[in-house]
Amino acid sequence: MCRVLAYIGPEVPLEDLLLTPSNSLVNQSLDPERYPDLHLAGWGFGAWSEHLLKPDDPFLYRRPVAAFYDDNAARMIPSLQASTVLGHVRAAAYDSKVVLADENCHPYSFEGTPWILAQNGDLPHWMLLQRELLQHCDDTFLTQMRGTTDTEFLYVLLLSLLEGDSDEDVQRAVEQMVRLIAQAMADLDLRALAKLKMALVSPNRIIGINTGLGHDGDTDPTGDWQELRESGPGTDDYALSMLLEPMHLLLGRAVETDATTFGFEACTEQEATTALFASEELTEDTDGWSDLAFGEIVFFERTGERVTRTVRRLEV
């Protein structure tokens, strides 16, 4: 699966999220801790900063090469800082059928919405499932599709189901999306394991989603992901473990470590000024990181200098 990283907090150098940590997002493309393959199919990030000429719009960068091969990473990123970031490195099958193009790199950003999206997941048979799901898609978003990925289609579907931008609106749309996918799989007899681990981000907000469907298209798969992982790559149990594994959260504050760089340390919610949502912890020392279990959704929001966190169960 792909790797995702989202951040909100005070403006920090972008390299402190994407390059500097021992398990930075760029490093994860070469050596992910919890995935057996390299992430060679592209990468990208979206960022908001008050120092941009258009601070209300995300600065979007996407490139269809492995992040560790991208010479722009070392040249461009150290010149940027941001207060809201969504980054992604793309994994794909080692197959000539995989389309490498800017349009297939995350995050996705459409006109007419404050949200950008990246996914650590997979929706099998998504092109066929469109027979049932297109009726729920708004033309405003559907006509903006440019690529050939399941994630971009899920972005269209989720945006189309949103009735507003509140936490409650987003949770209802996510739950409805999962139910619609499960029903479409059943109607077309295309039941399959689907991983829907998403980061939905707008300025000063992160909504992290950890949900999906089991091998039979069931909405409530169960199991101990760590025990299932022992079966090894290529097995059904291993695939299920990838679905059921947690995403990772850090609620804390930025700490200046020298004149130019910051680190992040955990603290109580009453003191928190930053939040991170990630597929993998960014450092070998995981103290302070917590888990977002399968079937949960997390809402981070920054108001003034403070960040709040709310975790809820998804009802699908």
Short mmCIF file of C-alpha atoms in Angstrom, two decimals:
data_model
loop_
_atom_site.label_atom_id
_atom_site.label_comp_id
_atom_site.label_asym_id
_atom_site.label_seq_id
_atom_site.Cartn_x
_atom_site.Cartn_y
_atom_site.Cartn_z
CA MET A 1 0.00 0.00 0.00
CA CYS A 2 0.96 3.62 -0.39
CA ARG A 3 2.20 5.80 2.48
CA VAL A 4 0.41 8.93 3.69
CA LEU A 5 1.43 11.82 5.96
CA ALA A 6 -0.71 14.79 7.05
CA TYR A 7 0.28 17.69 9.31
CA ILE A 8 -1.34 20.76 10.83
CA GLY A 9 0.29 23.24 13.18
CA PRO A 10 2.51 26.30 13.11
CA GLU A 11 4.52 26.93 9.98
CA VAL A 12 7.52 24.58 9.92
CA PRO A 13 10.13 23.78 7.27
CA LEU A 14 8.66 21.22 4.90
CA GLU A 15 11.84 19.17 5.05
CA ASP A 16 11.17 18.46 8.74
CA LEU A 17 8.18 16.40 7.61
CA LEU A 18 9.29 15.00 4.26
CA LEU A 19 13.10 14.68 4.44
CA THR A 20 14.72 15.01 7.88
CA PRO A 21 13.11 12.35 10.15
CA SER A 22 14.73 8.92 10.16
CA ASN A 23 11.51 7.46 8.75
CA SER A 24 10.52 10.51 6.70
CA LEU A 25 7.95 10.18 3.96
CA VAL A 26 10.64 10.27 1.25
CA ASN A 27 12.61 7.59 3.09
CA GLN A 28 9.48 5.44 3.31
CA SER A 29 9.38 5.28 -0.49
CA LEU A 30 12.70 3.41 -0.36
CA ASP A 31 12.47 1.58 2.96
CA PRO A 32 8.95 1.41 4.43
CA GLU A 33 8.76 -0.22 7.84
CA ARG A 34 5.44 -2.01 7.36
CA TYR A 35 5.25 -2.79 3.65
CA PRO A 36 7.35 -5.30 1.70
CA ASP A 37 7.74 -3.39 -1.59
CA LEU A 38 9.36 -0.20 -2.79
CA HIS A 39 7.15 2.78 -3.61
CA LEU A 40 8.21 3.47 -7.17
CA ALA A 41 5.04 4.79 -8.83
CA GLY A 42 5.31 8.46 -7.92
CA TRP A 43 4.79 10.87 -5.08
CA GLY A 44 3.48 14.29 -4.23
CA PHE A 45 2.33 16.74 -1.60
CA GLY A 46 -0.10 19.59 -1.08
CA ALA A 47 0.69 22.42 1.33
CA TRP A 48 -0.82 25.66 2.59
CA SER A 49 1.31 28.55 3.82
CA GLU A 50 0.65 32.17 4.61
CA HIS A 51 3.89 32.94 2.74
CA LEU A 52 2.56 31.73 -0.61
CA LEU A 53 1.23 34.29 -3.07
CA LYS A 54 -2.09 32.39 -2.97
CA PRO A 55 -2.28 31.35 0.71
CA ASP A 56 -5.86 30.11 0.42
CA ASP A 57 -4.94 27.57 -2.27
CA PRO A 58 -2.83 24.47 -1.79
CA PHE A 59 0.63 24.43 -3.34
CA LEU A 60 0.44 21.13 -5.23
CA TYR A 61 3.42 19.10 -6.39
CA ARG A 62 3.12 15.66 -8.02
CA ARG A 63 5.68 13.69 -10.00
CA PRO A 64 5.51 10.12 -11.39
CA VAL A 65 8.96 9.02 -10.20
CA ALA A 66 10.09 7.42 -6.97
CA ALA A 67 10.51 10.13 -4.34
CA PHE A 68 14.07 9.10 -3.55
CA TYR A 69 14.99 9.60 -7.24
CA ASP A 70 13.40 13.05 -7.49
CA ASP A 71 16.12 15.69 -7.56
CA ASN A 72 13.49 18.33 -6.78
CA ALA A 73 13.06 16.82 -3.31
CA ALA A 74 16.46 18.04 -2.16
CA ARG A 75 16.30 21.31 -4.11
CA MET A 76 12.74 22.56 -3.67
CA ILE A 77 11.55 21.25 -0.30
CA PRO A 78 14.19 23.05 1.83
CA SER A 79 12.89 26.35 0.43
CA LEU A 80 9.32 25.79 1.64
CA GLN A 81 7.47 25.97 4.93
CA ALA A 82 3.84 25.22 5.64
CA SER A 83 1.16 25.02 8.31
CA THR A 84 -0.98 22.35 6.62
CA VAL A 85 0.56 19.48 4.62
CA LEU A 86 -0.62 16.30 2.94
CA GLY A 87 2.10 14.09 1.46
CA HIS A 88 1.99 10.73 -0.30
CA VAL A 89 4.27 8.13 -1.86
CA ARG A 90 2.63 5.76 -4.32
CA ALA A 91 2.98 1.99 -4.35
CA ALA A 92 1.75 0.02 -7.34
CA ALA A 93 2.14 -3.45 -8.77
CA TYR A 94 5.44 -4.11 -10.54
CA ASP A 95 3.58 -4.33 -13.82
CA SER A 96 3.78 -2.58 -17.18
CA LYS A 97 0.03 -1.97 -16.98
CA VAL A 98 0.56 0.59 -14.20
CA VAL A 99 0.17 4.10 -15.61
CA LEU A 100 2.86 6.48 -14.39
CA ALA A 101 1.66 10.04 -14.87
CA ASP A 102 1.30 13.23 -12.85
CA GLU A 103 -2.47 12.73 -12.94
CA ASN A 104 -2.16 9.42 -11.09
CA CYS A 105 -0.10 10.81 -8.21
CA HIS A 106 -1.69 11.94 -4.96
CA PRO A 107 -2.90 14.18 -3.44
CA TYR A 108 -5.93 15.07 -5.51
CA SER A 109 -7.25 18.62 -5.54
CA PHE A 110 -10.42 19.76 -7.35
CA GLU A 111 -12.02 23.13 -7.85
CA GLY A 112 -15.15 23.78 -5.81
CA THR A 113 -14.00 22.12 -2.59
CA PRO A 114 -11.61 23.01 0.26
CA TRP A 115 -10.54 19.35 0.59
CA ILE A 116 -7.57 17.53 -0.89
CA LEU A 117 -7.22 13.77 -0.53
CA ALA A 118 -4.59 11.02 -0.52
CA GLN A 119 -5.10 7.33 0.12
CA ASN A 120 -3.15 4.42 1.52
CA GLY A 121 -5.35 1.71 0.06
CA ASP A 122 -6.94 -0.07 -2.86
CA LEU A 123 -10.41 -0.56 -4.37
CA PRO A 124 -10.38 -3.64 -6.64
CA HIS A 125 -12.65 -3.69 -9.70
CA TRP A 126 -13.32 0.03 -9.32
CA MET A 127 -13.83 0.56 -13.04
CA LEU A 128 -16.56 -2.08 -13.10
CA LEU A 129 -18.07 -0.86 -9.84
CA GLN A 130 -18.68 2.46 -11.55
CA ARG A 131 -21.74 0.85 -13.18
CA GLU A 132 -23.45 1.19 -9.82
CA LEU A 133 -21.58 4.10 -8.28
CA LEU A 134 -21.62 6.71 -11.04
CA GLN A 135 -25.24 7.54 -10.27
CA HIS A 136 -24.05 8.95 -6.93
CA CYS A 137 -21.35 11.16 -8.48
CA ASP A 138 -21.76 14.88 -9.01
CA ASP A 139 -20.84 16.13 -12.50
CA THR A 140 -19.00 19.06 -10.90
CA PHE A 141 -16.35 16.65 -9.63
CA LEU A 142 -16.67 13.83 -12.14
CA THR A 143 -15.71 16.10 -15.03
CA GLN A 144 -12.49 17.07 -13.21
CA MET A 145 -11.10 13.52 -13.24
CA ARG A 146 -7.89 13.34 -15.23
CA GLY A 147 -6.23 10.12 -14.14
CA THR A 148 -6.91 6.38 -14.02
CA THR A 149 -6.75 5.58 -10.31
CA ASP A 150 -9.28 4.23 -7.85
CA THR A 151 -8.33 6.99 -5.40
CA GLU A 152 -9.34 9.80 -7.73
CA PHE A 153 -12.69 8.11 -8.33
CA LEU A 154 -13.19 7.67 -4.56
CA TYR A 155 -12.38 11.37 -4.16
CA VAL A 156 -15.16 12.17 -6.65
CA LEU A 157 -17.59 9.85 -4.87
CA LEU A 158 -16.81 11.17 -1.39
CA LEU A 159 -17.06 14.82 -2.43
CA SER A 160 -20.37 14.07 -4.15
CA LEU A 161 -21.79 12.56 -0.95
CA LEU A 162 -20.76 15.49 1.26
CA GLU A 163 -23.67 17.69 2.31
CA GLY A 164 -21.41 20.11 4.20
CA ASP A 165 -17.92 20.42 5.68
CA SER A 166 -18.64 19.71 9.36
CA ASP A 167 -17.15 16.66 11.07
CA GLU A 168 -20.62 15.09 11.17
CA ASP A 169 -21.14 15.70 7.45
CA VAL A 170 -17.83 14.07 6.59
CA GLN A 171 -18.44 11.06 8.81
CA ARG A 172 -21.89 10.49 7.26
CA ALA A 173 -20.42 10.74 3.76
CA VAL A 174 -17.64 8.25 4.58
CA GLU A 175 -20.11 5.78 6.06
CA GLN A 176 -22.41 6.14 3.07
CA MET A 177 -19.50 5.67 0.67
CA VAL A 178 -18.46 2.39 2.31
CA ARG A 179 -22.04 1.11 2.31
CA LEU A 180 -22.49 2.03 -1.37
CA ILE A 181 -19.27 0.26 -2.35
CA ALA A 182 -20.26 -2.86 -0.42
CA GLN A 183 -23.68 -2.88 -2.07
CA ALA A 184 -22.20 -2.34 -5.53
CA MET A 185 -19.79 -5.24 -4.98
CA ALA A 186 -22.70 -7.47 -3.96
CA ASP A 187 -24.92 -6.39 -6.86
CA LEU A 188 -22.18 -7.03 -9.42
CA ASP A 189 -20.80 -10.11 -7.65
CA LEU A 190 -17.38 -8.46 -7.36
CA ARG A 191 -16.78 -8.92 -3.64
CA ALA A 192 -13.17 -8.25 -2.69
CA LEU A 193 -10.94 -6.90 0.04
CA ALA A 194 -10.85 -3.09 -0.20
CA LYS A 195 -8.54 -0.85 1.83
CA LEU A 196 -9.84 2.67 2.39
CA LYS A 197 -7.24 4.40 4.55
CA MET A 198 -7.57 8.06 3.64
CA ALA A 199 -6.41 11.50 4.67
CA LEU A 200 -8.84 14.31 3.85
CA VAL A 201 -7.19 17.67 4.45
CA SER A 202 -8.11 21.35 4.27
CA PRO A 203 -6.40 24.36 5.90
CA ASN A 204 -5.95 23.62 9.62
CA ARG A 205 -7.98 20.39 9.44
CA ILE A 206 -7.12 16.72 9.04
CA ILE A 207 -9.69 13.95 8.83
CA GLY A 208 -8.07 10.53 8.98
CA ILE A 209 -10.07 7.49 7.91
CA ASN A 210 -9.27 3.82 8.57
CA THR A 211 -11.92 1.58 7.05
CA GLY A 212 -12.56 -0.91 4.26
CA LEU A 213 -14.09 -4.25 3.34
CA GLY A 214 -13.01 -7.84 3.95
CA HIS A 215 -12.24 -10.50 1.36
CA ASP A 216 -15.95 -11.16 0.84
CA GLY A 217 -16.88 -7.50 0.67
CA ASP A 218 -17.98 -7.58 4.33
CA THR A 219 -18.01 -4.32 6.26
CA ASP A 220 -16.91 -5.84 9.59
CA PRO A 221 -13.81 -7.99 8.99
CA THR A 222 -12.02 -9.02 12.17
CA GLY A 223 -8.68 -10.47 13.21
CA ASP A 224 -5.40 -9.66 14.94
CA TRP A 225 -3.42 -7.84 12.27
CA GLN A 226 -0.06 -8.66 13.87
CA GLU A 227 -0.80 -12.40 13.95
CA LEU A 228 -2.16 -12.32 10.40
CA ARG A 229 1.01 -10.52 9.22
CA GLU A 230 3.07 -13.58 10.17
CA SER A 231 1.58 -15.53 7.25
CA GLY A 232 3.82 -13.59 4.87
CA PRO A 233 3.31 -11.57 1.66
CA GLY A 234 1.08 -13.06 -1.02
CA THR A 235 -1.36 -14.76 1.35
CA ASP A 236 -4.96 -13.79 2.08
CA ASP A 237 -4.15 -13.42 5.77
CA TYR A 238 -1.31 -11.02 5.01
CA ALA A 239 -3.61 -8.94 2.81
CA LEU A 240 -6.19 -8.87 5.61
CA SER A 241 -3.50 -7.74 8.05
CA MET A 242 -2.75 -4.78 5.79
CA LEU A 243 -6.43 -3.84 5.95
CA LEU A 244 -6.76 -4.21 9.71
CA GLU A 245 -3.50 -2.54 10.75
CA PRO A 246 -3.79 0.86 12.43
CA MET A 247 -2.88 4.27 11.14
CA HIS A 248 -0.77 6.44 13.46
CA LEU A 249 -1.40 9.73 15.26
CA LEU A 250 0.73 12.25 17.11
CA LEU A 251 -0.79 15.13 19.03
CA GLY A 252 1.94 17.44 20.26
CA ARG A 253 3.98 20.53 19.59
CA ALA A 254 6.83 21.61 17.36
CA VAL A 255 10.16 21.98 19.13
CA GLU A 256 12.97 23.98 17.56
CA THR A 257 16.09 21.82 17.70
CA ASP A 258 18.44 24.42 16.21
CA ALA A 259 18.18 27.67 14.31
CA THR A 260 16.56 26.12 11.24
CA THR A 261 14.91 22.79 12.12
CA PHE A 262 12.05 21.54 14.25
CA GLY A 263 11.15 18.26 15.87
CA PHE A 264 7.81 17.14 17.27
CA GLU A 265 7.09 15.95 20.77
CA ALA A 266 3.91 14.54 22.25
CA CYS A 267 1.99 16.51 24.87
CA THR A 268 -1.47 16.73 26.36
CA GLU A 269 -4.37 17.96 24.23
CA GLN A 270 -4.55 21.09 26.40
CA GLU A 271 -1.01 21.99 25.27
CA ALA A 272 -1.09 20.62 21.72
CA THR A 273 -0.26 22.91 18.81
CA THR A 274 0.44 20.28 16.13
CA ALA A 275 -1.07 17.04 14.83
CA LEU A 276 0.27 14.30 12.57
CA PHE A 277 -1.65 11.51 10.83
CA ALA A 278 0.51 8.90 9.13
CA SER A 279 0.78 5.41 7.72
CA GLU A 280 4.02 5.02 9.66
CA GLU A 281 5.58 6.86 12.60
CA LEU A 282 8.28 9.25 11.41
CA THR A 283 10.94 8.22 13.93
CA GLU A 284 12.32 5.04 15.45
CA ASP A 285 11.26 6.35 18.86
CA THR A 286 7.48 5.94 18.74
CA ASP A 287 6.79 7.33 22.23
CA GLY A 288 3.78 9.62 22.12
CA TRP A 289 2.35 8.13 18.95
CA SER A 290 -1.08 6.49 19.23
CA ASP A 291 -3.09 4.27 16.90
CA LEU A 292 -6.20 4.87 14.86
CA ALA A 293 -7.74 1.41 14.79
CA PHE A 294 -9.53 -0.11 11.84
CA GLY A 295 -13.11 1.15 11.76
CA GLU A 296 -12.28 4.55 13.26
CA ILE A 297 -12.15 8.12 12.02
CA VAL A 298 -10.15 10.96 13.58
CA PHE A 299 -10.83 14.69 13.37
CA PHE A 300 -7.98 17.15 14.01
CA GLU A 301 -8.63 20.88 13.90
CA ARG A 302 -6.39 23.85 14.63
CA THR A 303 -8.06 26.94 16.07
CA GLY A 304 -5.69 29.77 16.91
CA GLU A 305 -2.60 28.08 18.31
CA ARG A 306 -4.35 24.98 19.66
CA VAL A 307 -5.16 21.65 18.03
CA THR A 308 -8.02 19.39 19.12
CA ARG A 309 -8.61 15.71 18.40
CA THR A 310 -11.81 13.67 18.24
CA VAL A 311 -11.88 9.93 17.47
CA ARG A 312 -15.11 8.12 16.61
CA ARG A 313 -16.23 4.70 15.41
CA LEU A 314 -17.58 4.49 11.87
CA GLU A 315 -21.03 2.92 11.57
CA VAL A 316 -21.03 0.96 8.31
#
